[in-house]
Coordinates of C-alpha atoms in Angstrom, one line a residue:
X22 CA 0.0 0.0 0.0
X23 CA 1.3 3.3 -0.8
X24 CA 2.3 6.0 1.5
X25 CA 0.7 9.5 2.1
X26 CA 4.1 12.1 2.9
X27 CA 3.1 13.8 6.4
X28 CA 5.1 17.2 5.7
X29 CA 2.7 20.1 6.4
X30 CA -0.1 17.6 7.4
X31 CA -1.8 18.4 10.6
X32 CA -2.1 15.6 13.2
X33 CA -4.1 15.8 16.7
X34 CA -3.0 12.9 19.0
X35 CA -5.4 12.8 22.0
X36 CA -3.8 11.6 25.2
X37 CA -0.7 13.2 24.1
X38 CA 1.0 13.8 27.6
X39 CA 2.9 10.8 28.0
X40 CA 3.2 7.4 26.4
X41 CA 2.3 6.5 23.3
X42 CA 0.7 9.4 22.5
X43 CA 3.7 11.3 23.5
X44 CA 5.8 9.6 21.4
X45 CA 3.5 9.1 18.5
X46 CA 3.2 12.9 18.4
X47 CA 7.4 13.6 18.5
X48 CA 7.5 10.7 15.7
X49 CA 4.7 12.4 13.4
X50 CA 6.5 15.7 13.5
X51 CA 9.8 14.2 12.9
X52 CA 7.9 13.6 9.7
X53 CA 7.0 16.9 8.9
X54 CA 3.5 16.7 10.3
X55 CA 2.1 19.6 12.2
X56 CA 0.3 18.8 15.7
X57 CA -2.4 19.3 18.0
X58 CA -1.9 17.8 21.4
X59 CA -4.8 17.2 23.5
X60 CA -4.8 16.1 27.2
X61 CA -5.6 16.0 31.1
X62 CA -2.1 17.2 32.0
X63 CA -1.7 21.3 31.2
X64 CA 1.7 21.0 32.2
X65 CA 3.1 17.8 30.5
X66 CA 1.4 19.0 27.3
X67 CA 3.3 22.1 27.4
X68 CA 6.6 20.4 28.0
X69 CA 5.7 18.0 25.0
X70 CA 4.4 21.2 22.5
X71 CA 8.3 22.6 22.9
X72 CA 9.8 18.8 22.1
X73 CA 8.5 18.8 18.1
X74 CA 10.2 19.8 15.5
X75 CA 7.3 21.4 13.6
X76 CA 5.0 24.1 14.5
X77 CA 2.8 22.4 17.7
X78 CA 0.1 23.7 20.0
X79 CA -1.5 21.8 23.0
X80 CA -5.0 22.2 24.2
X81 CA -6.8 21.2 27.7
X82 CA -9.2 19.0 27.1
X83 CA -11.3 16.0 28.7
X84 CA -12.0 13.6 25.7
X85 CA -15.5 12.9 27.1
X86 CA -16.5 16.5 27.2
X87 CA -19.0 17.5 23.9
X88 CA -18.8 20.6 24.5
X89 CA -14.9 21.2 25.2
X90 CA -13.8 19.3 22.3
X91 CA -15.8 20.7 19.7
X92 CA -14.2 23.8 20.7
X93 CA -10.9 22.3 20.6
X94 CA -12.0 20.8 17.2
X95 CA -12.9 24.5 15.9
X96 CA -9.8 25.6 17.7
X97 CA -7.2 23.4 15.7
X98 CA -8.7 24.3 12.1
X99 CA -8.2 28.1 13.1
X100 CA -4.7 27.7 14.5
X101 CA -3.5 25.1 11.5
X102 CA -6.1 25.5 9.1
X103 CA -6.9 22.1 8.4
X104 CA -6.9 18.7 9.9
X105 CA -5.5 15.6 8.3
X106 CA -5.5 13.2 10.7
X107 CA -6.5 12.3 14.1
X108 CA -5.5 9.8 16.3
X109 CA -8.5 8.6 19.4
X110 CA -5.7 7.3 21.7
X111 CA -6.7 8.6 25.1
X112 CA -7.4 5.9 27.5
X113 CA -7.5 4.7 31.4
X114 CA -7.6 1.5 33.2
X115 CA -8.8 -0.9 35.7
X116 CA -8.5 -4.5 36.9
X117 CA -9.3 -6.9 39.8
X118 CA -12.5 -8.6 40.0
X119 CA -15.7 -7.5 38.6
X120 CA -17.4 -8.4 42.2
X121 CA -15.4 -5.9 43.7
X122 CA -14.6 -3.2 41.4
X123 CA -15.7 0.4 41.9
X124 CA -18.4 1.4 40.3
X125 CA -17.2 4.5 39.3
X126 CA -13.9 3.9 38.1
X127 CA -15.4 0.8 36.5
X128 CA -17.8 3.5 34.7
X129 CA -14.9 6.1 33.5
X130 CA -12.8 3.4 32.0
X131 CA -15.8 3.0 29.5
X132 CA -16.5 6.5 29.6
X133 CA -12.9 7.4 28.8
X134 CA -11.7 5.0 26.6
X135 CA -15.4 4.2 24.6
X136 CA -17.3 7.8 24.6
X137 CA -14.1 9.9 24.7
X138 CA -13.2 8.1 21.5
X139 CA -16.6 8.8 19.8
X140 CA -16.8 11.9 21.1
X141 CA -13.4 13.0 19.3
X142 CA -14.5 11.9 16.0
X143 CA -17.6 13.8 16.4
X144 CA -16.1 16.9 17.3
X145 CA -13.5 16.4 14.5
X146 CA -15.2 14.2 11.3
X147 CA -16.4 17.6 9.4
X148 CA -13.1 18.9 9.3
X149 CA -11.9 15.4 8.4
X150 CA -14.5 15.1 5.5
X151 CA -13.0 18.4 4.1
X152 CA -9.1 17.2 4.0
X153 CA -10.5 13.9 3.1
X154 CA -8.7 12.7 6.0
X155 CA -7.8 9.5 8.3
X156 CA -9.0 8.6 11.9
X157 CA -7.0 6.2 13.8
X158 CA -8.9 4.5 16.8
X159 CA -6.3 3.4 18.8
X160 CA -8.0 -0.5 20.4
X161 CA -5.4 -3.3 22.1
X162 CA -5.3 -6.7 22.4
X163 CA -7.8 -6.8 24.7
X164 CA -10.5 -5.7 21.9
X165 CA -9.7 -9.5 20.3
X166 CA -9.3 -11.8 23.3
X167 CA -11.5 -11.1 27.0
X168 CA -9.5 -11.2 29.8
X169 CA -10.1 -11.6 33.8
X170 CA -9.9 -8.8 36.0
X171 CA -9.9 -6.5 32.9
X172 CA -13.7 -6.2 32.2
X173 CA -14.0 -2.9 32.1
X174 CA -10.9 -2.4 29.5
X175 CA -11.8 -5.0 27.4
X176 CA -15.4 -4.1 26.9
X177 CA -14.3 -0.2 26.3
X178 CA -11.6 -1.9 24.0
X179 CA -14.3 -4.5 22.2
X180 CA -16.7 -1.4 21.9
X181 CA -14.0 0.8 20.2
X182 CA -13.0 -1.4 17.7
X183 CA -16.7 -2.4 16.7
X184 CA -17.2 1.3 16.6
X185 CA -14.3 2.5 14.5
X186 CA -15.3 -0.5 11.9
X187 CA -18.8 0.7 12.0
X188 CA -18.0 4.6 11.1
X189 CA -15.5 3.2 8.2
X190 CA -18.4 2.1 6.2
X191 CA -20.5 5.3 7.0
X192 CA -17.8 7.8 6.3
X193 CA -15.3 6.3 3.4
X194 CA -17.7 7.4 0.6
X195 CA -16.5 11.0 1.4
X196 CA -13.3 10.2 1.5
X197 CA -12.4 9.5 5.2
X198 CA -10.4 6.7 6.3
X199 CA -10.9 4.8 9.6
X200 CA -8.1 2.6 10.8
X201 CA -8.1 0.8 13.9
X202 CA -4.9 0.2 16.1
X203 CA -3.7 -2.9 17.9
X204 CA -1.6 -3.0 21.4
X205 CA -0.1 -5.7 23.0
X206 CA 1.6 -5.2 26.5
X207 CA 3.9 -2.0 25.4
X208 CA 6.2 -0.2 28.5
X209 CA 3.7 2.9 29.0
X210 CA 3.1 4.2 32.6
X211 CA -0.2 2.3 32.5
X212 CA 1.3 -1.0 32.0
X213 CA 4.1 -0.2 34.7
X214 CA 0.9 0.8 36.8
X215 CA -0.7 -2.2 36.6
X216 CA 2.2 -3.9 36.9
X217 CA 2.9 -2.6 40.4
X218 CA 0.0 -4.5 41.6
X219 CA 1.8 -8.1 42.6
X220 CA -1.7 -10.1 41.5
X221 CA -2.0 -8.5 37.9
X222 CA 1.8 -8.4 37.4
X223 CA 1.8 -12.2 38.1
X224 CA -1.4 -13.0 36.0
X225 CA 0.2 -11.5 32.7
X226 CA 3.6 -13.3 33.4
X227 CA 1.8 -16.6 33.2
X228 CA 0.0 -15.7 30.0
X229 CA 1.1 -17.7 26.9
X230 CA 4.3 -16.6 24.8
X231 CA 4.3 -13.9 23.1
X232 CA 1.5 -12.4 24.8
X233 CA 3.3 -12.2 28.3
X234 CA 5.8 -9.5 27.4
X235 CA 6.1 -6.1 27.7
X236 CA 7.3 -4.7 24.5
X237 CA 9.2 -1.5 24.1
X238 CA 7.6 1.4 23.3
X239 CA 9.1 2.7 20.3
X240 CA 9.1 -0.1 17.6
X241 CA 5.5 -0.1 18.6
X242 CA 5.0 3.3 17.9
X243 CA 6.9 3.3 14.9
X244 CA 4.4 0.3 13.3
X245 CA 1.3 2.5 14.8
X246 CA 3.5 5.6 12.3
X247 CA 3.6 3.6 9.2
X248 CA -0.2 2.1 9.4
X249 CA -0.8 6.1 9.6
X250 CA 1.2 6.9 6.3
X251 CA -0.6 4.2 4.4
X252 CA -3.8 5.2 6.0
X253 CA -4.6 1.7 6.5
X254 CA -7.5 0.0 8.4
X255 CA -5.5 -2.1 10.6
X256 CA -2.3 -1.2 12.5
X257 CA -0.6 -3.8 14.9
X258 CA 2.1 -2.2 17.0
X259 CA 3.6 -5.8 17.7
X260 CA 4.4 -8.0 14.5
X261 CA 2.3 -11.2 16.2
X262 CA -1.2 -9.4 16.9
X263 CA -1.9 -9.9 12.7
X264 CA -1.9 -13.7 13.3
X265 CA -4.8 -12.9 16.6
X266 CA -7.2 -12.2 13.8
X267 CA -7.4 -15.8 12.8
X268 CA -7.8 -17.0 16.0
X269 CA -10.0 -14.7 17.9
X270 CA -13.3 -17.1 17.5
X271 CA -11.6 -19.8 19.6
X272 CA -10.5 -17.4 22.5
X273 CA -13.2 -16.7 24.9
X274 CA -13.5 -20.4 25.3
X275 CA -9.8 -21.0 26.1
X276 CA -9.9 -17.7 28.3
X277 CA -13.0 -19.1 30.3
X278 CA -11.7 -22.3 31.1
X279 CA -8.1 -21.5 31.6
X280 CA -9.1 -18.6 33.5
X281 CA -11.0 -20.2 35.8
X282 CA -8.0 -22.0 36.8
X283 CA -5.8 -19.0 37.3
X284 CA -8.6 -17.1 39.4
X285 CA -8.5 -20.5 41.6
X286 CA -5.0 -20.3 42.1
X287 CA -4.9 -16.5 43.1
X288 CA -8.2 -16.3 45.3
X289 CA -7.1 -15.8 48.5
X290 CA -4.8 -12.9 47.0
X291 CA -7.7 -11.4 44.9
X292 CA -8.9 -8.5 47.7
X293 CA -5.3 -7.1 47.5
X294 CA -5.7 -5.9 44.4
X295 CA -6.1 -2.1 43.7
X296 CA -9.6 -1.3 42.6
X297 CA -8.7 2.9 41.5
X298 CA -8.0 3.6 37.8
X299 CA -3.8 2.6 37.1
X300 CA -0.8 4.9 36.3
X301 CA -0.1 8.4 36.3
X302 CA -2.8 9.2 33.3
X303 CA -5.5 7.2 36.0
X304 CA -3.9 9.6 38.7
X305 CA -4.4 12.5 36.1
X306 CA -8.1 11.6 35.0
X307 CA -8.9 11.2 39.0
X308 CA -7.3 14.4 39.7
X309 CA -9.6 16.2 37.5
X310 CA -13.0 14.8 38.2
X311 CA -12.1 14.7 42.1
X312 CA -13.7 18.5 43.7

Protein backbone atom coordinates (compact mmCIF):
# COMPACT_ATOMS: atom_id res chain seq x y z
CA UNK A 1 0.00 0.00 0.00
CA UNK A 2 1.28 3.31 -0.82
CA UNK A 3 2.27 6.01 1.54
CA UNK A 4 0.73 9.54 2.13
CA UNK A 5 4.09 12.14 2.93
CA UNK A 6 3.13 13.77 6.35
CA UNK A 7 5.14 17.23 5.68
CA UNK A 8 2.73 20.07 6.36
CA UNK A 9 -0.12 17.63 7.36
CA UNK A 10 -1.76 18.43 10.64
CA UNK A 11 -2.09 15.60 13.23
CA UNK A 12 -4.11 15.79 16.65
CA UNK A 13 -2.97 12.94 18.99
CA UNK A 14 -5.44 12.85 21.97
CA UNK A 15 -3.82 11.61 25.24
CA UNK A 16 -0.69 13.22 24.06
CA UNK A 17 1.00 13.80 27.58
CA UNK A 18 2.88 10.85 27.98
CA UNK A 19 3.19 7.45 26.38
CA UNK A 20 2.26 6.49 23.31
CA UNK A 21 0.72 9.44 22.47
CA UNK A 22 3.69 11.32 23.46
CA UNK A 23 5.78 9.58 21.41
CA UNK A 24 3.47 9.07 18.49
CA UNK A 25 3.24 12.92 18.43
CA UNK A 26 7.42 13.58 18.46
CA UNK A 27 7.51 10.69 15.67
CA UNK A 28 4.73 12.42 13.44
CA UNK A 29 6.49 15.68 13.52
CA UNK A 30 9.85 14.22 12.93
CA UNK A 31 7.90 13.59 9.68
CA UNK A 32 7.00 16.92 8.93
CA UNK A 33 3.50 16.72 10.26
CA UNK A 34 2.07 19.61 12.18
CA UNK A 35 0.34 18.78 15.69
CA UNK A 36 -2.41 19.33 17.98
CA UNK A 37 -1.94 17.80 21.42
CA UNK A 38 -4.79 17.20 23.48
CA UNK A 39 -4.80 16.10 27.23
CA UNK A 40 -5.61 16.05 31.08
CA UNK A 41 -2.06 17.20 31.97
CA UNK A 42 -1.72 21.31 31.20
CA UNK A 43 1.70 20.99 32.18
CA UNK A 44 3.13 17.76 30.54
CA UNK A 45 1.39 18.99 27.27
CA UNK A 46 3.30 22.15 27.36
CA UNK A 47 6.55 20.41 27.99
CA UNK A 48 5.73 18.02 24.98
CA UNK A 49 4.40 21.21 22.53
CA UNK A 50 8.30 22.63 22.89
CA UNK A 51 9.82 18.81 22.08
CA UNK A 52 8.46 18.75 18.07
CA UNK A 53 10.23 19.76 15.48
CA UNK A 54 7.33 21.38 13.65
CA UNK A 55 4.99 24.13 14.51
CA UNK A 56 2.77 22.43 17.74
CA UNK A 57 0.14 23.69 19.97
CA UNK A 58 -1.53 21.81 22.99
CA UNK A 59 -5.03 22.16 24.17
CA UNK A 60 -6.79 21.20 27.75
CA UNK A 61 -9.17 18.98 27.10
CA UNK A 62 -11.32 15.97 28.66
CA UNK A 63 -12.04 13.62 25.67
CA UNK A 64 -15.54 12.86 27.10
CA UNK A 65 -16.50 16.53 27.21
CA UNK A 66 -19.00 17.45 23.89
CA UNK A 67 -18.80 20.62 24.49
CA UNK A 68 -14.94 21.17 25.16
CA UNK A 69 -13.79 19.33 22.32
CA UNK A 70 -15.76 20.71 19.71
CA UNK A 71 -14.24 23.75 20.66
CA UNK A 72 -10.85 22.28 20.61
CA UNK A 73 -12.01 20.85 17.15
CA UNK A 74 -12.90 24.48 15.93
CA UNK A 75 -9.78 25.60 17.73
CA UNK A 76 -7.21 23.43 15.72
CA UNK A 77 -8.69 24.27 12.11
CA UNK A 78 -8.17 28.09 13.08
CA UNK A 79 -4.73 27.75 14.46
CA UNK A 80 -3.47 25.15 11.51
CA UNK A 81 -6.14 25.51 9.06
CA UNK A 82 -6.95 22.05 8.42
CA UNK A 83 -6.85 18.74 9.94
CA UNK A 84 -5.53 15.63 8.27
CA UNK A 85 -5.54 13.15 10.66
CA UNK A 86 -6.52 12.30 14.12
CA UNK A 87 -5.46 9.84 16.28
CA UNK A 88 -8.48 8.57 19.41
CA UNK A 89 -5.74 7.33 21.70
CA UNK A 90 -6.67 8.60 25.13
CA UNK A 91 -7.38 5.85 27.48
CA UNK A 92 -7.53 4.75 31.37
CA UNK A 93 -7.58 1.46 33.16
CA UNK A 94 -8.78 -0.86 35.72
CA UNK A 95 -8.47 -4.53 36.94
CA UNK A 96 -9.32 -6.85 39.82
CA UNK A 97 -12.53 -8.62 40.01
CA UNK A 98 -15.71 -7.50 38.57
CA UNK A 99 -17.39 -8.45 42.21
CA UNK A 100 -15.41 -5.91 43.72
CA UNK A 101 -14.65 -3.20 41.39
CA UNK A 102 -15.67 0.36 41.92
CA UNK A 103 -18.36 1.41 40.27
CA UNK A 104 -17.19 4.54 39.25
CA UNK A 105 -13.90 3.95 38.15
CA UNK A 106 -15.38 0.75 36.49
CA UNK A 107 -17.79 3.47 34.74
CA UNK A 108 -14.93 6.15 33.54
CA UNK A 109 -12.84 3.42 31.97
CA UNK A 110 -15.85 2.97 29.53
CA UNK A 111 -16.50 6.52 29.61
CA UNK A 112 -12.88 7.40 28.82
CA UNK A 113 -11.75 4.99 26.62
CA UNK A 114 -15.41 4.19 24.64
CA UNK A 115 -17.32 7.78 24.60
CA UNK A 116 -14.11 9.93 24.74
CA UNK A 117 -13.16 8.11 21.47
CA UNK A 118 -16.55 8.85 19.79
CA UNK A 119 -16.77 11.91 21.13
CA UNK A 120 -13.37 12.96 19.33
CA UNK A 121 -14.47 11.88 15.97
CA UNK A 122 -17.61 13.84 16.39
CA UNK A 123 -16.13 16.86 17.25
CA UNK A 124 -13.47 16.36 14.46
CA UNK A 125 -15.23 14.18 11.27
CA UNK A 126 -16.36 17.59 9.43
CA UNK A 127 -13.06 18.91 9.29
CA UNK A 128 -11.87 15.41 8.41
CA UNK A 129 -14.52 15.12 5.53
CA UNK A 130 -12.99 18.37 4.13
CA UNK A 131 -9.14 17.24 3.99
CA UNK A 132 -10.45 13.87 3.08
CA UNK A 133 -8.69 12.68 6.00
CA UNK A 134 -7.84 9.46 8.26
CA UNK A 135 -8.96 8.64 11.92
CA UNK A 136 -7.01 6.18 13.79
CA UNK A 137 -8.91 4.54 16.81
CA UNK A 138 -6.34 3.36 18.78
CA UNK A 139 -8.01 -0.50 20.40
CA UNK A 140 -5.38 -3.35 22.09
CA UNK A 141 -5.35 -6.71 22.38
CA UNK A 142 -7.81 -6.84 24.73
CA UNK A 143 -10.47 -5.75 21.94
CA UNK A 144 -9.67 -9.51 20.27
CA UNK A 145 -9.33 -11.83 23.27
CA UNK A 146 -11.55 -11.15 26.98
CA UNK A 147 -9.48 -11.22 29.82
CA UNK A 148 -10.06 -11.58 33.76
CA UNK A 149 -9.91 -8.83 36.02
CA UNK A 150 -9.87 -6.51 32.91
CA UNK A 151 -13.73 -6.21 32.21
CA UNK A 152 -14.04 -2.87 32.13
CA UNK A 153 -10.90 -2.38 29.51
CA UNK A 154 -11.81 -5.04 27.45
CA UNK A 155 -15.36 -4.08 26.89
CA UNK A 156 -14.31 -0.21 26.28
CA UNK A 157 -11.61 -1.88 23.97
CA UNK A 158 -14.34 -4.50 22.16
CA UNK A 159 -16.68 -1.41 21.90
CA UNK A 160 -13.97 0.78 20.24
CA UNK A 161 -13.02 -1.42 17.73
CA UNK A 162 -16.68 -2.39 16.72
CA UNK A 163 -17.22 1.27 16.63
CA UNK A 164 -14.34 2.47 14.46
CA UNK A 165 -15.26 -0.49 11.87
CA UNK A 166 -18.80 0.67 11.97
CA UNK A 167 -17.99 4.65 11.14
CA UNK A 168 -15.54 3.24 8.21
CA UNK A 169 -18.42 2.13 6.18
CA UNK A 170 -20.46 5.28 7.04
CA UNK A 171 -17.77 7.80 6.30
CA UNK A 172 -15.27 6.27 3.37
CA UNK A 173 -17.73 7.42 0.58
CA UNK A 174 -16.46 11.03 1.45
CA UNK A 175 -13.32 10.19 1.51
CA UNK A 176 -12.37 9.50 5.16
CA UNK A 177 -10.38 6.66 6.27
CA UNK A 178 -10.90 4.82 9.61
CA UNK A 179 -8.14 2.62 10.83
CA UNK A 180 -8.10 0.81 13.86
CA UNK A 181 -4.86 0.24 16.12
CA UNK A 182 -3.73 -2.95 17.89
CA UNK A 183 -1.57 -3.05 21.39
CA UNK A 184 -0.10 -5.73 22.99
CA UNK A 185 1.56 -5.16 26.49
CA UNK A 186 3.89 -1.98 25.39
CA UNK A 187 6.25 -0.18 28.47
CA UNK A 188 3.67 2.93 29.00
CA UNK A 189 3.13 4.21 32.57
CA UNK A 190 -0.25 2.33 32.54
CA UNK A 191 1.28 -1.05 31.98
CA UNK A 192 4.10 -0.21 34.72
CA UNK A 193 0.95 0.83 36.76
CA UNK A 194 -0.73 -2.24 36.57
CA UNK A 195 2.18 -3.92 36.85
CA UNK A 196 2.85 -2.61 40.36
CA UNK A 197 0.00 -4.51 41.65
CA UNK A 198 1.84 -8.15 42.61
CA UNK A 199 -1.69 -10.12 41.51
CA UNK A 200 -2.01 -8.46 37.92
CA UNK A 201 1.82 -8.36 37.44
CA UNK A 202 1.75 -12.23 38.08
CA UNK A 203 -1.38 -13.02 36.00
CA UNK A 204 0.22 -11.55 32.71
CA UNK A 205 3.64 -13.33 33.43
CA UNK A 206 1.85 -16.64 33.16
CA UNK A 207 -0.02 -15.74 29.95
CA UNK A 208 1.11 -17.72 26.91
CA UNK A 209 4.30 -16.56 24.85
CA UNK A 210 4.31 -13.92 23.05
CA UNK A 211 1.49 -12.42 24.84
CA UNK A 212 3.26 -12.18 28.30
CA UNK A 213 5.76 -9.51 27.38
CA UNK A 214 6.13 -6.11 27.69
CA UNK A 215 7.32 -4.73 24.47
CA UNK A 216 9.18 -1.48 24.08
CA UNK A 217 7.57 1.43 23.30
CA UNK A 218 9.13 2.68 20.32
CA UNK A 219 9.08 -0.11 17.59
CA UNK A 220 5.47 -0.06 18.59
CA UNK A 221 5.00 3.30 17.93
CA UNK A 222 6.95 3.33 14.90
CA UNK A 223 4.41 0.30 13.26
CA UNK A 224 1.32 2.52 14.76
CA UNK A 225 3.55 5.58 12.27
CA UNK A 226 3.63 3.56 9.22
CA UNK A 227 -0.16 2.15 9.42
CA UNK A 228 -0.85 6.11 9.63
CA UNK A 229 1.19 6.88 6.32
CA UNK A 230 -0.56 4.18 4.40
CA UNK A 231 -3.82 5.24 5.98
CA UNK A 232 -4.56 1.67 6.55
CA UNK A 233 -7.47 0.03 8.45
CA UNK A 234 -5.52 -2.14 10.58
CA UNK A 235 -2.34 -1.20 12.50
CA UNK A 236 -0.61 -3.78 14.89
CA UNK A 237 2.06 -2.16 17.01
CA UNK A 238 3.62 -5.80 17.73
CA UNK A 239 4.37 -7.97 14.49
CA UNK A 240 2.26 -11.15 16.19
CA UNK A 241 -1.21 -9.37 16.89
CA UNK A 242 -1.87 -9.94 12.65
CA UNK A 243 -1.87 -13.67 13.28
CA UNK A 244 -4.80 -12.87 16.60
CA UNK A 245 -7.25 -12.18 13.77
CA UNK A 246 -7.40 -15.76 12.76
CA UNK A 247 -7.80 -17.00 15.97
CA UNK A 248 -10.04 -14.75 17.91
CA UNK A 249 -13.25 -17.10 17.52
CA UNK A 250 -11.56 -19.84 19.59
CA UNK A 251 -10.54 -17.41 22.48
CA UNK A 252 -13.22 -16.72 24.87
CA UNK A 253 -13.54 -20.36 25.30
CA UNK A 254 -9.77 -20.96 26.11
CA UNK A 255 -9.86 -17.74 28.29
CA UNK A 256 -13.02 -19.12 30.25
CA UNK A 257 -11.69 -22.35 31.15
CA UNK A 258 -8.12 -21.51 31.58
CA UNK A 259 -9.12 -18.59 33.47
CA UNK A 260 -11.03 -20.16 35.77
CA UNK A 261 -8.02 -22.02 36.76
CA UNK A 262 -5.77 -18.98 37.31
CA UNK A 263 -8.56 -17.07 39.42
CA UNK A 264 -8.50 -20.54 41.62
CA UNK A 265 -4.98 -20.29 42.13
CA UNK A 266 -4.85 -16.47 43.13
CA UNK A 267 -8.24 -16.27 45.31
CA UNK A 268 -7.11 -15.80 48.50
CA UNK A 269 -4.84 -12.92 47.05
CA UNK A 270 -7.67 -11.42 44.89
CA UNK A 271 -8.90 -8.53 47.74
CA UNK A 272 -5.30 -7.09 47.47
CA UNK A 273 -5.71 -5.88 44.43
CA UNK A 274 -6.13 -2.13 43.74
CA UNK A 275 -9.58 -1.25 42.59
CA UNK A 276 -8.66 2.90 41.47
CA UNK A 277 -8.01 3.60 37.77
CA UNK A 278 -3.77 2.59 37.13
CA UNK A 279 -0.77 4.86 36.30
CA UNK A 280 -0.14 8.38 36.28
CA UNK A 281 -2.80 9.20 33.31
CA UNK A 282 -5.49 7.25 35.95
CA UNK A 283 -3.92 9.62 38.68
CA UNK A 284 -4.42 12.54 36.10
CA UNK A 285 -8.06 11.61 34.97
CA UNK A 286 -8.89 11.24 38.97
CA UNK A 287 -7.31 14.40 39.67
CA UNK A 288 -9.63 16.19 37.48
CA UNK A 289 -13.00 14.80 38.22
CA UNK A 290 -12.12 14.72 42.09
CA UNK A 291 -13.68 18.51 43.71
Amino acid sequence: MSRVGLEGQVAVVTGAARGVGELLARKLSARGAKIALVGLEPDELKQVAGRMHTDADWWHADVTDHVAMARVAQEVKERFGKVDIVVANAGVATGGPFVDSDPESWRRVIEVNLIGSAVTARAFLPVLTESRGYLLQIASLAAMTPAPMMTAYCASKSGVEAYAHSLRAEVGYKGVKVGVGYLSWTDTDMVRGADQDDVMRELRQRLPWPSNKTYPLGPAVDRIVAGIERRSSHVYAQWWLRGMQGMRGYLPGIIGSVGQREMRRFEGRLGSVSKGLVGAGGAADESVRTP
